Short mmCIF file of C-alpha atoms in Angstrom, two decimals:
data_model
loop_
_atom_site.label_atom_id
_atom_site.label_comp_id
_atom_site.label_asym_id
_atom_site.label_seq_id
_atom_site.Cartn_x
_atom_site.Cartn_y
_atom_site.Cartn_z
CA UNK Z 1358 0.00 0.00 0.00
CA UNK Z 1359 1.76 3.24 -1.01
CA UNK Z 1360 -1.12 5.42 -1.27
CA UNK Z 1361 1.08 7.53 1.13
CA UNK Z 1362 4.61 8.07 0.93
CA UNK Z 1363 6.99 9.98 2.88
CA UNK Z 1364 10.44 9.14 0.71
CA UNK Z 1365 12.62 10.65 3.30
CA UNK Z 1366 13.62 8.06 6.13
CA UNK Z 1367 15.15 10.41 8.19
CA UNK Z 1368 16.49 14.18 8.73
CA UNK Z 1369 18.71 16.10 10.73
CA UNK Z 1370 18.28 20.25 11.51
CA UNK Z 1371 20.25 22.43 14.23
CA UNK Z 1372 18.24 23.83 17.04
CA UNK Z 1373 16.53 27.12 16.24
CA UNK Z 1374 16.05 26.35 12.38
CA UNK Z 1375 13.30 25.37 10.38
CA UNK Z 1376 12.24 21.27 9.73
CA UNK Z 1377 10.60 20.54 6.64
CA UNK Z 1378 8.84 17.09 5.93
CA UNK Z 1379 7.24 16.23 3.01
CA UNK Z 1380 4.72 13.57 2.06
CA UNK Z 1381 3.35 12.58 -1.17
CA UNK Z 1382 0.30 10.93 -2.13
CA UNK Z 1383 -1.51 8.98 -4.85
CA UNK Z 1384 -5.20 8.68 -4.02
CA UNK Z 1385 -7.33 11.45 -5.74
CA UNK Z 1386 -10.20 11.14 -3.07
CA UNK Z 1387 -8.18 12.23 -0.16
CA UNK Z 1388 -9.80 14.82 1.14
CA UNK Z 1389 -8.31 15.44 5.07
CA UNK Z 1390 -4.80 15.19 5.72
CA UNK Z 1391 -2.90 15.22 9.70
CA UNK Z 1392 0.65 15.09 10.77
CA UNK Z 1393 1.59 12.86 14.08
CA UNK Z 1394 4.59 12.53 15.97
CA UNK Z 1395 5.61 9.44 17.70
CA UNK Z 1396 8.05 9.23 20.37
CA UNK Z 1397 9.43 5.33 21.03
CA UNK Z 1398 6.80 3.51 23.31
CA UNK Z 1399 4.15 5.96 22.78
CA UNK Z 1400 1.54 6.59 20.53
CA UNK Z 1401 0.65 8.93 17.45
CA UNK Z 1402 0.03 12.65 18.69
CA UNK Z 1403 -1.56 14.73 17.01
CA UNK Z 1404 -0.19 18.06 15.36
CA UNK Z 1405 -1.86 19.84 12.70
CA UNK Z 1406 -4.49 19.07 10.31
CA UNK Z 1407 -5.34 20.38 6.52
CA UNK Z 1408 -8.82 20.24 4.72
CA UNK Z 1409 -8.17 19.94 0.09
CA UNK Z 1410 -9.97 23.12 0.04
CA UNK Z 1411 -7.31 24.59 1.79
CA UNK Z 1412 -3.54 25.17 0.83
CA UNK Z 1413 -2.35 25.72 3.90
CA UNK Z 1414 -2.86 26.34 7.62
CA UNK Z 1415 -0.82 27.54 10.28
CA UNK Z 1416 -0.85 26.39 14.39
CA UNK Z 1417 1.93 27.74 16.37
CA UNK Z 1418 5.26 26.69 15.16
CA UNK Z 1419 3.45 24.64 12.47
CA UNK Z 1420 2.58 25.08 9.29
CA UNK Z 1421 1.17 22.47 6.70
CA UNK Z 1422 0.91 23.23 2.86
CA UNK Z 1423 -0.82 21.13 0.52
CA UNK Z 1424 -0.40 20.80 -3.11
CA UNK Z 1425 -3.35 19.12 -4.87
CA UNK Z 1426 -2.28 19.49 -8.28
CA UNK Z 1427 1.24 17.44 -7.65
CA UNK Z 1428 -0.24 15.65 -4.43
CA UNK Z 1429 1.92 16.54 -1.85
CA UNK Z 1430 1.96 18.22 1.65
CA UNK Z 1431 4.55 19.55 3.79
CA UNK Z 1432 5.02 20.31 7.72
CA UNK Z 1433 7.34 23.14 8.57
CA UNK Z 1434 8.14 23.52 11.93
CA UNK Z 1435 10.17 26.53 13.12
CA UNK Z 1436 11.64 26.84 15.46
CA UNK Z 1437 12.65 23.41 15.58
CA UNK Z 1438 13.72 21.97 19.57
CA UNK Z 1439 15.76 19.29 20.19
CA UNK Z 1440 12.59 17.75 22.06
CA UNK Z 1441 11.00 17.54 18.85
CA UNK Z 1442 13.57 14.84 17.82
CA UNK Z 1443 10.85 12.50 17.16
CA UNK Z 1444 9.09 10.21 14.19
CA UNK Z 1445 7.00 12.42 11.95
CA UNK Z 1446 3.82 10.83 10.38
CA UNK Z 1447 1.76 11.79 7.75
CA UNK Z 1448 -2.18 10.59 7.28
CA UNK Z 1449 -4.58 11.36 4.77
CA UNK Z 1450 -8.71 10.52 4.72
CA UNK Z 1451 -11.11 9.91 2.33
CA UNK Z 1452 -14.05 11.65 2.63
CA UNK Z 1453 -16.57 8.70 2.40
CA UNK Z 1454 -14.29 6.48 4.83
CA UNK Z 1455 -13.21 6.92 7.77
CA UNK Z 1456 -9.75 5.21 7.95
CA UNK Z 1457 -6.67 7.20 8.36
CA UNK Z 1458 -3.74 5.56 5.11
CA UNK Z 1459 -0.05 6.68 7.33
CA UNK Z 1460 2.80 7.05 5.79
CA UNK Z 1461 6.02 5.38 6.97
CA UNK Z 1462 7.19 8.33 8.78
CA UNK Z 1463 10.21 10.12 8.95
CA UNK Z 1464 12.75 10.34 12.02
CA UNK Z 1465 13.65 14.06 12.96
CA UNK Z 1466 16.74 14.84 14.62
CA UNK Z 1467 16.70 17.76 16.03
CA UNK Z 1468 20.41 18.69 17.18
CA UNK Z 1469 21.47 21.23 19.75
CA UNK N 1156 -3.37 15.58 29.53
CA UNK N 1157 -3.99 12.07 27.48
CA UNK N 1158 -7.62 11.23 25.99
CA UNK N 1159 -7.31 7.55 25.61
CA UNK N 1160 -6.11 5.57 28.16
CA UNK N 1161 -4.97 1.60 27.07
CA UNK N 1162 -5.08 -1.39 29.22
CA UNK N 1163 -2.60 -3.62 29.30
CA UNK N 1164 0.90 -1.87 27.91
CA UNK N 1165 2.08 -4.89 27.22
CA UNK N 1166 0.62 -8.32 26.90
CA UNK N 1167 2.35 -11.90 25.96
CA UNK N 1168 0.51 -14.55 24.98
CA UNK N 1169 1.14 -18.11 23.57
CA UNK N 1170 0.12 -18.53 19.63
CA UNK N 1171 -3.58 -19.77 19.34
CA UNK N 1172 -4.69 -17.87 22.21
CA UNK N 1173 -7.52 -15.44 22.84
CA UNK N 1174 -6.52 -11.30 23.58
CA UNK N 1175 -8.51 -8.69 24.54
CA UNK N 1176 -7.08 -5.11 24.27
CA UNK N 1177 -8.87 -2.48 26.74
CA UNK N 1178 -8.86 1.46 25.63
CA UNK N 1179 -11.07 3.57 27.85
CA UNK N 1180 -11.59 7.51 26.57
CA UNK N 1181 -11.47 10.45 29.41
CA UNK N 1182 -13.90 12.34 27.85
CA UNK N 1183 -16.48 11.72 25.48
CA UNK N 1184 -16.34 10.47 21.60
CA UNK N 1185 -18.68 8.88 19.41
CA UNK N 1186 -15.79 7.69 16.95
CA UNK N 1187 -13.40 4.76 17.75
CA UNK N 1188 -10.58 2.98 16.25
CA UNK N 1189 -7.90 0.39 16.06
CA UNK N 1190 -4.80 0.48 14.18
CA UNK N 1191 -1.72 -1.40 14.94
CA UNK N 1192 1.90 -1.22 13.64
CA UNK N 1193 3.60 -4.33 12.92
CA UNK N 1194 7.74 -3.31 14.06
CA UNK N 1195 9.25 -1.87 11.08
CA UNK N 1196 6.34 -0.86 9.16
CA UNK N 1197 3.49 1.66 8.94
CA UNK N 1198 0.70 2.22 11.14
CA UNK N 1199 -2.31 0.03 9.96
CA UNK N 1200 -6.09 0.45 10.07
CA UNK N 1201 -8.15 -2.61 11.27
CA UNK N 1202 -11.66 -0.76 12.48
CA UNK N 1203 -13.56 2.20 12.89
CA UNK N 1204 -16.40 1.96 15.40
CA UNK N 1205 -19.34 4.60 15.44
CA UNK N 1206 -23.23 4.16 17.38
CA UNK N 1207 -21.88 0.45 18.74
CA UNK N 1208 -21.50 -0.80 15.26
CA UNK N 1209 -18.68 -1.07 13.18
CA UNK N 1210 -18.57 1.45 10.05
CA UNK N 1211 -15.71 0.65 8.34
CA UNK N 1212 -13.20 -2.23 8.64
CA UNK N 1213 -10.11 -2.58 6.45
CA UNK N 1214 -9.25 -6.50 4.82
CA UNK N 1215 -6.62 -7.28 7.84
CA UNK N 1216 -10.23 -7.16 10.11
CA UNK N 1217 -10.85 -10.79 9.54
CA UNK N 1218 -13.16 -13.12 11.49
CA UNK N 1219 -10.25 -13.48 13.94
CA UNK N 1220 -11.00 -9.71 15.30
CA UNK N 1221 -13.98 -8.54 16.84
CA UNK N 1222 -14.58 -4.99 18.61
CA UNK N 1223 -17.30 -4.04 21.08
CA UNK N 1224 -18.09 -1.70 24.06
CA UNK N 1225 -20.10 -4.16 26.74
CA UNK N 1226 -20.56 -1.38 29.07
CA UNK N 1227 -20.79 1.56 26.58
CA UNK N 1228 -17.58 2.91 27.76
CA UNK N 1229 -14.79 0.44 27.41
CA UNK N 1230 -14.08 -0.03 23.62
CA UNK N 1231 -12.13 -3.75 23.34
CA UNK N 1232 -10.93 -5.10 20.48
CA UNK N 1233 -10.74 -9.10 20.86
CA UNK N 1234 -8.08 -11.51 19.15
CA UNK N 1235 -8.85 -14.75 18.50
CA UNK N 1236 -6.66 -17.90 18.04
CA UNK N 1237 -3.57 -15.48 18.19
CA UNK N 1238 -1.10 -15.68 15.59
CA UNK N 1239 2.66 -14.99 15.53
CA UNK N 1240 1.95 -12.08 12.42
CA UNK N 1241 -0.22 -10.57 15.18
CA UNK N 1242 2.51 -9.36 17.61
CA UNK N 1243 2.43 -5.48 16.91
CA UNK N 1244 1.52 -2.30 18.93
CA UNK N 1245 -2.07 -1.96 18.79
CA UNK N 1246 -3.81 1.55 18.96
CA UNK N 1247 -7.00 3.07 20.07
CA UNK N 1248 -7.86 6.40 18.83
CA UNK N 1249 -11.08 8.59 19.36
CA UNK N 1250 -12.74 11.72 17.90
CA UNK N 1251 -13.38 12.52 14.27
CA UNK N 1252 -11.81 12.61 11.34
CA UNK N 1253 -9.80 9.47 11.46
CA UNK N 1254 -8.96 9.53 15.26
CA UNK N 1255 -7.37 12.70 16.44
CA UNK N 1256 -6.44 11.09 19.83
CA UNK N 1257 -4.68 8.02 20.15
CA UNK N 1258 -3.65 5.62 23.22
CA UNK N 1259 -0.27 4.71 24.17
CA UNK N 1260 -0.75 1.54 22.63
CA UNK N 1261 -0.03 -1.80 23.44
CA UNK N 1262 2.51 -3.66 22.34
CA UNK N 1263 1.13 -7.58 21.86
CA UNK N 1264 3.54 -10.10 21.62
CA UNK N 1265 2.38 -13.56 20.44
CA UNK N 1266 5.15 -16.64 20.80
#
């Protein structure tokens, strides 16, 4: 299943700059799509969440933009903490169902 | 302060027996989940749960799972005949949208 695809395993930013993760998707009747983070032995929390008739929207340090036409979404976080070291997750939602299709997540380093 | 609360955090259990995972929410939903991550891959949907009836289930939700809430709080999600493919972290998640808020999970390993 690679409806959702995050094609970047891992990253690494210095304290105090900006984080950038990107996810990509295939499925034209997404409609809703969330960013997680995951620390080890816990589970997804919630971040920030987009509607498709948005482009972007902005909580805080976060900011998600989403790009129908190429199908793809980023999370910028800025600035980034070395607390936020963490496995980043991307979802996305049809709108008839009501399963959430993950991506395989991406481990942030954040480094002081 | 955590929504979903998961009961047990970690649970062993010999290959063809029965499991049943516990989530209890803190405050009120009327959406419920399960999804599970097998070690080294993506978080999975099994179920979505809505009005004490399953809405939406995804093909690993065979005849082996079943959910429920017996006492209209507790949402369980029941393994039967336990496999070794089933040791993962199981979640529970609440709210709309997919399941804003999930549990800590539990981490079920079968041997």
């Amino acid at each position: 299943d690679q409806q959702v695809k995050q094609n970047s395993p891992s990253l690494s930013v210095q304290e105090g700059r900006i984080s950038i993760l990107n996810c990509d998707y295939t499925n034209s009747m997404f409609d809703y799509f969330l960013w997680y983070k995951k620390y080890p032995a816990e589970g997804p929390t919630f971040l920030i969440s987009i509607s498709s008739i948005k482009d972007k929207n902005e909580d805080g340090r976060f900011t998600v933009f989403l790009n129908k036409s190429a199908k793809h979404l980023s999370l910028h976080m800025v600035p980034s903490q070395p607390g936020d070291s963490a496995v980043y997750f991307c979802a996305a939602k049809e709108t008839s169902g009501s399963r959430l299709t993950f991506g395989e997540g991406t481990q942030l380093t954040v480094n002081p | 302060e955590p929504e979903v609360t998961q009961t047990p955090s970690h649970q062993v259990t010999q290959m063809g027996q029965e499991v049943i995972l516990r989530c209890v929410p803190i405050s009120n939903h009327l959406y419920f989940y399960w999804y599970r991550q097998i070690l080294g891959q993506k978080v999975e949907f099994l179920v979505s749960f809505y009005n004490n009836e399953i809405s939406e289930k995804s093909e690993i939700f065979d005849d082996q799972f079943s959910v429920e809430r017996p006492d209209g709080s507790n949402f369980t999600l029941k393994i039967r005949s336990t496999k070794l493919e089933d040791s993962a972290m199981y979640f529970c998640a609440m709210g709309g949208n997919g399941g804003a808020f999930f549990g800590q999970g539990t981490r079920l390993t079968v041997v």
